Coordinates of C-alpha atoms in Angstrom, one line a residue:
M8 CA -6.1 18.3 -31.5
N9 CA -4.6 21.3 -29.7
D10 CA -2.2 23.5 -31.6
I11 CA 1.3 22.5 -30.4
R12 CA 2.2 26.2 -30.0
T13 CA -0.5 26.7 -27.3
K14 CA 0.4 23.6 -25.3
I15 CA 2.1 23.9 -21.9
S16 CA 3.8 20.7 -20.8
F17 CA 2.6 19.3 -17.5
V18 CA 5.2 16.6 -17.5
E19 CA 8.1 19.0 -17.7
S20 CA 6.7 21.2 -14.9
N21 CA 8.1 20.8 -11.4
A22 CA 5.8 19.5 -8.6
R23 CA 5.0 23.0 -7.3
D24 CA 4.1 24.3 -10.7
R25 CA 1.9 21.3 -11.3
V26 CA -0.1 22.2 -8.2
K27 CA -0.5 25.8 -9.3
Q28 CA -1.8 24.6 -12.7
I29 CA -4.4 22.4 -11.2
L30 CA -5.8 25.0 -8.7
D31 CA -7.8 28.0 -9.8
S32 CA -5.7 31.1 -10.5
E33 CA -4.6 33.0 -7.4
S34 CA -6.0 30.3 -5.0
F35 CA -2.7 28.5 -4.3
Y36 CA -1.8 28.4 -0.6
E37 CA 1.1 26.1 0.2
M38 CA 1.3 24.4 3.6
L39 CA 4.6 23.4 5.2
G40 CA 6.5 24.9 2.4
P41 CA 10.3 25.2 2.2
F42 CA 10.4 28.2 4.5
E43 CA 9.0 26.1 7.3
R44 CA 12.3 24.2 7.1
I45 CA 10.8 20.8 8.0
S46 CA 13.3 18.5 6.4
S47 CA 14.1 14.8 6.9
P48 CA 16.1 14.2 10.1
H49 CA 17.4 10.9 8.7
L50 CA 19.1 11.8 5.5
E51 CA 22.0 14.0 6.6
K52 CA 23.5 11.3 8.8
Q53 CA 23.6 9.1 5.7
G54 CA 25.5 11.7 3.7
I55 CA 22.4 12.9 1.8
V56 CA 21.5 16.6 1.6
P57 CA 17.9 17.0 2.8
Q58 CA 15.4 19.3 1.2
N59 CA 13.2 21.7 3.2
D60 CA 9.9 20.5 1.6
D61 CA 11.1 16.9 1.5
G62 CA 10.0 16.6 -2.0
V63 CA 6.2 16.9 -1.5
I64 CA 4.1 20.0 -2.2
V65 CA 0.8 20.3 -0.4
A66 CA -1.5 23.3 -1.2
K67 CA -5.0 24.3 -0.4
G68 CA -7.0 26.3 -2.9
K69 CA -10.0 26.0 -5.2
I70 CA -11.0 23.8 -8.1
E71 CA -13.8 25.5 -10.1
N72 CA -14.3 27.6 -7.0
E73 CA -14.8 24.6 -4.7
P74 CA -12.4 23.9 -1.8
A75 CA -9.5 21.6 -2.8
V76 CA -6.2 20.2 -1.6
V77 CA -3.6 19.2 -4.2
I78 CA -0.6 17.0 -3.3
S79 CA 2.3 16.7 -5.7
I80 CA 5.5 14.6 -5.4
E81 CA 8.7 16.0 -6.8
S82 CA 10.6 13.2 -8.6
A83 CA 13.8 15.4 -8.8
F84 CA 14.3 14.9 -5.1
Q85 CA 15.3 11.3 -4.1
G86 CA 13.3 9.9 -7.1
G87 CA 10.0 11.0 -5.5
G88 CA 10.6 8.5 -2.6
I89 CA 8.4 8.7 0.4
G90 CA 10.1 9.2 3.7
E91 CA 8.9 10.3 7.2
V92 CA 8.3 13.9 6.4
S93 CA 6.9 13.6 2.9
G94 CA 4.7 10.7 4.0
A95 CA 3.4 12.5 7.0
K96 CA 2.6 15.6 4.8
I97 CA 0.5 13.5 2.4
A98 CA -1.2 11.6 5.2
A99 CA -2.0 14.7 7.2
A100 CA -3.4 16.5 4.2
L101 CA -5.8 13.6 3.5
E102 CA -6.7 13.2 7.1
M103 CA -7.6 16.9 7.3
A104 CA -9.6 16.8 4.1
L105 CA -11.5 13.9 5.7
D106 CA -12.1 16.1 8.8
D107 CA -13.4 18.8 6.5
H108 CA -16.0 16.4 5.1
H109 CA -17.0 15.5 8.7
N110 CA -17.6 19.2 9.2
G111 CA -19.6 19.7 6.0
I112 CA -16.7 21.2 3.9
K113 CA -16.5 19.3 0.6
T114 CA -12.8 19.5 0.0
R115 CA -11.7 18.0 -3.3
P116 CA -8.5 15.8 -3.0
V117 CA -6.0 15.5 -5.9
I118 CA -2.7 13.6 -5.8
I119 CA -0.1 14.0 -8.5
L120 CA 2.2 10.9 -8.4
D121 CA 5.8 10.9 -9.6
S122 CA 7.3 8.4 -7.2
G123 CA 9.5 5.3 -7.0
G124 CA 7.7 4.3 -3.8
V125 CA 9.2 4.2 -0.3
R126 CA 12.5 6.0 0.1
L127 CA 15.0 3.3 1.0
Q128 CA 17.0 5.5 3.2
E129 CA 14.0 5.9 5.5
A130 CA 12.5 2.4 4.8
N131 CA 10.1 1.6 7.6
Y132 CA 9.2 5.3 8.2
G133 CA 8.0 5.3 4.6
L134 CA 6.2 2.0 5.0
L135 CA 4.2 3.2 8.0
A136 CA 3.4 6.5 6.3
I137 CA 2.1 4.8 3.2
A138 CA -0.2 2.6 5.2
E139 CA -1.6 5.7 6.9
I140 CA -2.0 7.4 3.5
Q141 CA -3.9 4.4 2.2
S142 CA -6.2 4.3 5.3
A143 CA -7.1 8.0 4.7
V144 CA -7.8 7.5 1.0
V145 CA -10.2 4.7 1.7
A146 CA -12.0 6.7 4.3
L147 CA -12.1 9.9 2.3
R148 CA -13.3 8.2 -0.9
R149 CA -16.7 7.6 0.8
Y150 CA -17.4 11.3 0.7
M151 CA -15.6 12.6 -2.4
P152 CA -13.7 11.1 -5.4
V153 CA -10.0 10.9 -4.8
V154 CA -8.4 11.8 -8.1
G155 CA -4.9 10.8 -9.1
V156 CA -2.7 12.1 -11.9
I157 CA 0.3 10.2 -13.2
P158 CA 1.9 12.6 -15.8
G159 CA 5.3 11.0 -16.5
K160 CA 9.0 11.3 -15.8
I161 CA 9.3 8.5 -13.1
G162 CA 5.6 7.6 -13.0
S163 CA 4.3 5.6 -10.0
F164 CA 5.9 2.6 -8.4
G165 CA 6.0 0.8 -5.0
G166 CA 3.6 1.5 -2.2
M167 CA 2.3 4.7 -3.9
S168 CA 1.1 2.6 -6.8
I169 CA -0.9 0.4 -4.4
T170 CA -2.3 3.7 -3.1
A171 CA -3.2 4.7 -6.7
G172 CA -5.1 1.5 -6.9
L173 CA -7.4 2.9 -4.2
F174 CA -8.2 6.1 -6.1
S175 CA -11.6 6.8 -7.5
K176 CA -10.1 8.0 -10.8
I177 CA -6.6 7.9 -12.4
I178 CA -5.6 10.2 -15.2
M179 CA -2.5 9.3 -17.2
T180 CA -0.4 10.5 -20.1
A181 CA 1.1 8.0 -22.5
E182 CA 4.5 8.8 -20.9
G183 CA 3.2 7.9 -17.4
R184 CA 3.9 4.4 -16.0
L185 CA 2.0 2.6 -13.3
G186 CA 3.3 -0.5 -11.6
L187 CA 4.3 -2.0 -8.3
N188 CA 7.9 -3.1 -9.0
G189 CA 10.2 -1.0 -11.2
P190 CA 11.7 -2.8 -14.2
E191 CA 15.2 -2.6 -12.8
V192 CA 14.1 -4.2 -9.5
I193 CA 12.4 -7.0 -11.4
E194 CA 15.5 -7.7 -13.4
Q195 CA 17.6 -7.6 -10.2
E196 CA 15.3 -10.0 -8.3
A197 CA 14.1 -12.4 -11.1
G198 CA 16.7 -12.0 -13.8
I199 CA 16.9 -10.5 -17.3
T200 CA 14.9 -13.4 -18.8
E201 CA 12.0 -12.3 -16.7
L202 CA 12.2 -8.7 -17.8
D203 CA 14.9 -6.7 -19.6
S204 CA 14.8 -3.3 -17.9
K205 CA 16.4 -1.7 -21.0
N206 CA 13.6 -2.8 -23.3
R207 CA 11.8 0.5 -23.1
Q208 CA 9.2 -0.3 -25.8
L209 CA 8.1 -3.5 -23.9
I210 CA 8.0 -1.6 -20.6
W211 CA 5.7 1.1 -21.8
K212 CA 3.5 -1.4 -23.6
T213 CA 3.2 -3.2 -20.3
I214 CA 2.8 -0.5 -17.7
G215 CA 2.5 2.7 -19.7
G216 CA -0.6 5.0 -19.7
T217 CA -2.0 3.8 -23.0
Q218 CA -2.0 0.1 -21.8
R219 CA -3.3 1.0 -18.3
V220 CA -6.3 2.9 -19.7
A221 CA -6.9 0.2 -22.4
T222 CA -7.1 -2.5 -19.7
S223 CA -9.2 -0.4 -17.3
L224 CA -6.4 -0.1 -14.7
A225 CA -6.6 3.7 -15.3
D226 CA -9.5 5.8 -16.4
E227 CA -8.5 8.6 -18.8
L228 CA -5.6 9.0 -21.2
V229 CA -4.6 12.7 -21.9
E230 CA -1.9 14.4 -23.8
D231 CA 0.9 16.1 -22.0
D232 CA -1.0 19.4 -22.1
R233 CA -1.9 21.5 -19.0
K234 CA -5.4 22.3 -20.3
Q235 CA -6.3 18.7 -21.0
I236 CA -5.1 17.6 -17.6
V237 CA -6.8 20.4 -15.7
N238 CA -10.1 19.7 -17.6
A239 CA -9.8 16.0 -16.8
V240 CA -9.3 16.8 -13.1
Q241 CA -12.3 19.2 -13.0
N242 CA -14.5 16.7 -14.9
A243 CA -13.6 13.9 -12.4
F244 CA -15.5 15.7 -9.7
K245 CA -18.6 16.3 -11.9
T246 CA -19.6 12.7 -12.5
K247 CA -20.7 10.2 -9.9
P248 CA -17.7 7.8 -9.4
S249 CA -18.2 4.2 -10.3
K250 CA -17.3 1.4 -7.9
P251 CA -13.6 1.6 -7.1
R252 CA -11.4 -0.9 -8.9
S253 CA -10.1 -2.1 -5.5
A254 CA -13.6 -3.1 -4.6
Q255 CA -14.4 -4.9 -7.9
V256 CA -13.0 -8.2 -6.5
E257 CA -15.2 -10.7 -8.3
K258 CA -14.6 -9.1 -11.6
Y259 CA -10.8 -9.2 -11.4
I260 CA -10.8 -12.8 -10.0
S261 CA -12.9 -13.8 -13.0
I262 CA -10.4 -12.3 -15.4
L263 CA -7.5 -13.8 -13.5
K264 CA -8.9 -17.3 -13.6
Q265 CA -8.8 -17.2 -17.4
V266 CA -5.0 -16.5 -17.4
N267 CA -2.7 -19.3 -18.3
P268 CA 0.8 -18.3 -17.1
K269 CA 2.4 -21.0 -19.3
E270 CA 1.2 -19.3 -22.5
N271 CA 3.2 -16.7 -24.4
I272 CA 1.8 -13.6 -22.7
N273 CA 2.2 -10.2 -24.4
P274 CA 0.6 -6.8 -23.6
N275 CA -2.3 -7.5 -25.9
Y276 CA -3.1 -10.8 -24.1
F277 CA -4.6 -8.8 -21.1
R278 CA -6.7 -6.6 -23.4
E279 CA -8.5 -9.7 -24.7
F280 CA -9.8 -10.6 -21.3
T281 CA -10.8 -7.2 -20.1
P282 CA -14.1 -6.6 -22.0
S283 CA -15.9 -9.8 -21.1
L284 CA -16.4 -11.5 -17.8
H285 CA -16.7 -15.3 -17.5
P286 CA -18.0 -17.0 -14.4
Y287 CA -15.4 -18.7 -12.3
M288 CA -15.7 -21.7 -10.1
Q289 CA -14.5 -21.5 -6.5
S290 CA -12.4 -24.4 -5.7
N291 CA -13.6 -24.4 -2.1
L292 CA -10.6 -26.6 -1.3
Q293 CA -10.7 -27.8 2.3
R294 CA -8.3 -30.7 2.5
P295 CA -5.3 -31.1 4.8
L296 CA -2.3 -29.2 3.4
E297 CA 1.2 -29.5 4.7
A298 CA 2.5 -26.4 6.5
K299 CA 5.6 -25.2 4.6
S300 CA 6.2 -21.9 6.3
R301 CA 6.2 -20.5 9.8
G302 CA 3.0 -18.6 9.0
Q303 CA 1.2 -21.8 8.0
R304 CA 2.4 -23.6 11.1
W305 CA 1.0 -20.9 13.2
F306 CA -2.3 -20.9 11.3
Y307 CA -2.7 -24.6 12.3
A308 CA -1.5 -24.0 15.8
L309 CA -4.0 -21.1 16.4
T310 CA -7.0 -22.5 14.6
S311 CA -6.7 -26.3 15.4
L312 CA -8.4 -26.8 12.0
E313 CA -7.7 -30.0 10.0
A314 CA -7.6 -28.0 6.8
P315 CA -7.6 -24.4 5.7
N316 CA -10.2 -22.8 3.4
T317 CA -8.4 -22.0 0.1
K318 CA -11.4 -20.8 -2.1
I319 CA -9.5 -18.6 -4.5
S320 CA -5.8 -19.6 -4.1
T321 CA -3.9 -22.4 -2.4
T322 CA -1.5 -19.8 -1.0
V323 CA -4.2 -17.9 1.0
W324 CA -5.4 -19.8 4.0
S325 CA -8.4 -18.8 6.0
G326 CA -10.6 -20.2 8.7
D327 CA -12.7 -19.4 11.7
A328 CA -11.7 -20.5 15.2
K329 CA -12.4 -19.5 18.8
L330 CA -10.6 -16.6 20.3
G331 CA -11.8 -16.3 23.9
N332 CA -15.6 -16.4 23.9
E333 CA -16.0 -15.3 20.2
K334 CA -15.3 -16.6 16.8
A335 CA -12.4 -15.0 14.8
R336 CA -11.3 -15.2 11.2
F337 CA -7.6 -16.3 10.9
I338 CA -5.8 -15.5 7.6
T339 CA -2.3 -16.2 6.4
V340 CA -0.4 -16.2 3.1
G341 CA 2.2 -18.9 2.5
P342 CA 4.1 -20.9 -0.1
D343 CA 2.9 -23.5 -2.6
P344 CA 5.7 -25.0 -4.6
G345 CA 3.3 -26.1 -7.4
H346 CA 1.4 -22.8 -7.7
R347 CA 0.5 -21.9 -11.3
F348 CA 2.2 -18.5 -10.9
P349 CA 5.9 -19.4 -10.4
R350 CA 6.7 -16.0 -8.7
V351 CA 4.6 -16.8 -5.6
R352 CA 5.8 -20.3 -4.9
E353 CA 7.8 -19.2 -1.9
G354 CA 5.1 -17.3 -0.2
E355 CA 5.2 -14.0 -2.0
V356 CA 2.0 -11.9 -2.4
G357 CA 1.0 -11.9 -6.1
L358 CA -2.1 -11.4 -8.2
E359 CA -4.2 -14.3 -6.8
E360 CA -3.0 -13.5 -3.3
G361 CA -4.2 -9.9 -3.3
W362 CA -7.6 -10.6 -4.7
A363 CA -8.0 -13.8 -2.6
L364 CA -7.2 -11.8 0.6
A365 CA -9.9 -9.2 -0.4
H366 CA -12.4 -12.0 -1.1
T367 CA -12.0 -13.7 2.2
I368 CA -12.1 -10.4 4.2
N369 CA -15.1 -9.1 2.3
E370 CA -16.8 -12.4 3.0
V371 CA -16.5 -11.7 6.7
I372 CA -17.7 -8.1 6.4
Q373 CA -20.8 -9.2 4.5
A374 CA -21.5 -12.1 6.9
D375 CA -21.2 -9.9 10.0
A376 CA -23.0 -6.8 8.6
G377 CA -25.4 -5.4 11.1
K378 CA -24.0 -7.4 14.1
E379 CA -23.3 -5.4 17.2
Q380 CA -19.8 -6.8 17.5
P381 CA -18.3 -8.1 14.3
R382 CA -15.8 -10.8 14.7
P383 CA -12.0 -10.1 15.0
I384 CA -9.7 -10.8 12.0
I385 CA -6.3 -12.1 12.8
A386 CA -3.7 -11.6 10.1
I387 CA -0.8 -14.1 10.6
V388 CA 2.1 -12.4 8.8
D389 CA 5.0 -14.3 7.2
V390 CA 5.4 -12.7 3.7
P391 CA 8.9 -12.5 2.1
S392 CA 7.9 -9.9 -0.5
Q393 CA 5.5 -9.1 -3.3
A394 CA 5.9 -11.2 -6.4
Y395 CA 8.6 -9.9 -8.9
G396 CA 7.4 -10.8 -12.4
Y397 CA 6.5 -9.5 -15.8
V398 CA 3.0 -11.2 -15.8
E399 CA 2.3 -9.8 -12.4
E400 CA 3.0 -6.2 -13.6
L401 CA 1.1 -6.7 -16.8
F402 CA -2.0 -7.8 -15.0
G403 CA -1.8 -5.1 -12.3
L404 CA -0.1 -6.5 -9.2
H405 CA -0.5 -3.0 -7.6
Q406 CA -4.2 -3.3 -8.1
A407 CA -4.4 -6.8 -6.5
C408 CA -2.5 -5.5 -3.5
A409 CA -4.8 -2.4 -3.4
A410 CA -7.8 -4.7 -3.2
A411 CA -6.4 -6.4 -0.1
V412 CA -5.6 -3.0 1.5
N413 CA -9.1 -1.8 0.7
A414 CA -10.7 -4.9 2.2
Y415 CA -8.7 -4.7 5.5
A416 CA -9.4 -0.9 5.8
D417 CA -13.2 -1.5 5.1
A418 CA -13.3 -4.3 7.7
R419 CA -11.5 -2.1 10.3
R420 CA -14.0 0.8 9.7
A421 CA -16.9 -1.7 9.8
G422 CA -15.9 -2.5 13.4
H423 CA -13.9 -5.7 12.9
P424 CA -11.0 -5.6 15.4
I425 CA -8.0 -6.4 13.2
V426 CA -4.8 -7.7 14.8
A427 CA -1.7 -8.6 12.7
L428 CA 0.6 -11.2 14.3
L429 CA 4.1 -11.0 12.8
V430 CA 5.7 -14.5 13.0
G431 CA 8.1 -14.2 10.1
K432 CA 9.0 -11.8 7.4
A433 CA 6.9 -8.7 6.8
I434 CA 8.4 -7.1 3.7
S435 CA 7.3 -4.2 1.4
G436 CA 4.1 -4.4 -0.6
A437 CA 3.3 -7.8 0.8
F438 CA 3.2 -6.3 4.4
L439 CA 1.2 -3.3 3.1
S440 CA -1.3 -5.8 1.7
H441 CA -1.4 -8.2 4.6
G442 CA -0.9 -6.6 8.0
L443 CA -0.3 -2.9 8.0
Q444 CA -4.0 -2.0 7.9
A445 CA -4.5 -3.7 11.3
N446 CA -5.6 -1.8 14.3
R447 CA -2.9 -3.5 16.3
L448 CA 0.5 -5.0 15.4
L449 CA 2.0 -7.8 17.5
A450 CA 5.3 -9.5 16.7
L451 CA 7.3 -12.4 18.0
D452 CA 10.7 -11.4 19.4
D453 CA 12.7 -13.6 17.1
K454 CA 15.6 -13.1 14.7
E455 CA 13.6 -14.4 11.7
V456 CA 10.9 -11.7 12.1
N457 CA 12.0 -9.0 9.7
V458 CA 10.3 -5.8 8.6
H459 CA 11.5 -3.8 5.6
V460 CA 10.8 -2.5 2.1
M461 CA 13.3 -4.7 0.1
S462 CA 15.7 -7.6 0.5
K463 CA 19.1 -6.7 1.7
G464 CA 20.8 -7.5 -1.6
S465 CA 18.4 -5.3 -3.6
A466 CA 18.5 -2.5 -1.1
A467 CA 22.3 -2.5 -1.2
R468 CA 22.3 -2.3 -5.0
V469 CA 19.7 0.5 -5.2
T470 CA 21.4 2.6 -2.5
K471 CA 24.9 1.8 -4.0
R472 CA 26.2 0.3 -0.8
T473 CA 27.7 -3.0 0.1
I474 CA 25.6 -5.1 2.5
A475 CA 28.1 -4.4 5.2
E476 CA 27.7 -0.7 4.7
L477 CA 24.0 -1.0 4.6
E478 CA 24.0 -2.8 8.0
Q479 CA 26.3 -0.1 9.4
V480 CA 23.8 2.6 8.4
T481 CA 21.1 0.8 10.4
A482 CA 22.9 1.5 13.6
D483 CA 22.0 5.2 13.3
V484 CA 18.7 4.9 11.4
P485 CA 16.4 2.2 13.0
A486 CA 14.0 2.5 10.1
M487 CA 16.7 1.1 7.8
A488 CA 17.2 -2.0 9.9
Y489 CA 15.5 -5.4 9.2
D490 CA 15.2 -6.8 12.8
V491 CA 12.0 -6.5 14.6
Q492 CA 13.6 -4.9 17.7
S493 CA 14.5 -1.9 15.5
F494 CA 11.0 -1.8 14.1
Q495 CA 9.7 -1.7 17.6
Q496 CA 11.6 1.5 18.3
L497 CA 9.3 3.3 15.8
G498 CA 6.4 2.8 18.1
A499 CA 4.0 1.0 15.8
L500 CA 4.0 -2.4 17.6
Y501 CA 1.4 -2.9 20.2
E502 CA 3.6 -5.5 21.8
L503 CA 6.8 -7.4 21.1
I504 CA 6.3 -10.9 22.5
S505 CA 9.3 -12.7 24.0
G506 CA 9.9 -16.3 25.1
I507 CA 7.9 -18.0 22.3
R508 CA 9.2 -21.0 20.3
A509 CA 8.5 -19.4 17.0
D510 CA 9.2 -22.5 14.8
H511 CA 7.7 -25.2 16.9
P512 CA 5.3 -23.6 19.4
T513 CA 4.2 -25.6 22.4
K514 CA 0.7 -25.6 23.9
E515 CA 1.9 -23.0 26.4
D516 CA 3.3 -20.8 23.6
V517 CA 0.0 -21.0 21.7
D518 CA -2.0 -20.2 24.9
E519 CA 0.2 -17.2 25.5
I520 CA -0.4 -15.9 22.0
Y521 CA -4.1 -16.4 22.4
R522 CA -3.9 -14.3 25.5
K523 CA -2.0 -11.5 23.7
L524 CA -4.4 -11.5 20.8
Q525 CA -7.3 -11.3 23.2
Q526 CA -5.7 -8.4 25.0
A527 CA -5.2 -6.5 21.7
V528 CA -8.9 -7.2 20.7
D529 CA -10.1 -6.0 24.1
D530 CA -8.0 -2.8 23.8
I531 CA -9.5 -2.1 20.3
H532 CA -13.0 -2.6 21.7
S533 CA -12.4 -0.4 24.8
K534 CA -11.1 2.5 22.7
R535 CA -13.6 2.1 19.9
D536 CA -10.6 2.4 17.6
Q537 CA -11.3 2.2 13.9
S538 CA -8.2 4.1 12.7
L539 CA -4.4 3.7 12.6
A540 CA -3.9 6.7 14.9
E541 CA -2.9 4.6 17.9
R542 CA 0.5 4.0 16.3
L543 CA 1.4 7.7 16.8
Y544 CA 0.3 7.7 20.5
S545 CA 2.8 5.3 22.0
S546 CA 5.7 6.5 24.1
L547 CA 8.2 5.1 21.5
A548 CA 6.3 6.8 18.6
K549 CA 6.4 10.1 20.4
K550 CA 10.2 9.8 20.4
E551 CA 11.1 8.1 17.2
R552 CA 8.2 9.4 15.0
S553 CA 8.2 12.9 16.6
T554 CA 8.7 14.4 13.2
S555 CA 5.5 12.7 11.9
I556 CA 3.6 14.2 14.9
Q557 CA 5.1 17.6 14.4
V558 CA 4.1 17.6 10.7
R559 CA 0.5 16.9 11.6
E560 CA 0.4 19.5 14.3
K561 CA 1.9 22.2 12.1
M562 CA -0.3 21.3 9.2
Q563 CA -3.4 21.3 11.4
K564 CA -2.6 24.9 12.4
Q565 CA -2.0 26.1 8.9
W566 CA -5.0 24.2 7.5
N567 CA -7.3 26.1 9.9
D568 CA -5.7 29.5 9.6

């Protein structure tokens, strides 16, 4: 045990000092620091004072004399929320570290998380940025371990926790927390009987560092001591990384199949399942199921299948059908009123859904391995949100979502053209898990097609606005709006498709969607596109995401100086 007099708290340090502590002495070189004066262009018009580093520190330097980049999120600014500038800084740094590896420079990436997730005041800017961060992590991890540190204060929540689920190694203190939904949000959405956000002891026993390491959802527990954390980071690059958690799909499905949600589940319940794996039986259910959502209706319309494949979960439908002259895999997530996990009965993405998505996508990757032209994957998107529940957080909902993200990113980089078709809601972590890793995004021009990071009621409560005030703000900040027309302004959509009967498509409607899907697949093939970069190239993106582009350009220049 270290003498308390020699300890230097890492938790109490600010984001910039944390980076300096991780990097070798005198090697700290900050990029896009406060003197560059690149602040969020969206906050001031909402009455919020911006910050010139937008709450994210990015610095190059050395770790044990090897090139490194350390990224640190400042929780004191906007709760560590990710907006356009901060998200672009993180994504750009990881993308450039990836370029280094392509050029033979073995840059070591470290990310220090202290974030509540997407910054609600820049909702869809943050959502797009986090998808780009996740894509970069999966790609970079093939060359070098991506190491995450969750020291404390806020911890890690939201989309950045899904990102953490992609890391090669996670280092936590006992004060750190790692979960998808914050306790207050769960209480707002599901009620105090689901989780009392003031029960701090239960919360730390559920999502705190000690529990996460004990259940293998994090790798190393350290004290709040600079030396211990620095040593843990250094050691993470000395050992060959094991298979990423987000790729251990069969293991976690096996564990999940043992869970009985009706039992009295406490934090120790999960620990009992973690050490041993029991074989699970795939249901391989292929019987006609009634379509209870728009996404499920479109699944039947586009596949003409009599029944979906629901191997792992009755809420994740998949099947192969013709698209043009080739076979494509169609996937959707939808409701099941009788599902054993109550929090997903209305179509939310929960534990089974994340792992089931990963399973069906990996199945396609393995089946098409070595083929000159792997089949397209069509993600039909109609997801109201991720699941808000105590059991979901205890068993690592963020990790289940990360598995789906990982699988989609792997499929894209394996040459599968991935097209997401938004026919209904595309909300928050559910959309990150099912849709946002696609090469191309298509959407129906319909009032029920919504894109956002949170329901209107919750967003109003968190931002301390009325719903009317929240809607007024969206007039000036398209990324705060829910409607798909506003989302289109950000430039991420390949096409917004008008004139389609979204709820009851005719044969002509279905034929038109087939044509649009085929055009998107052909465009992916023609450009040999395996990244998400296309979203920044459109004319709308050049206008509405110009700051994201500017951040990348400036960082590229400083990176190479």
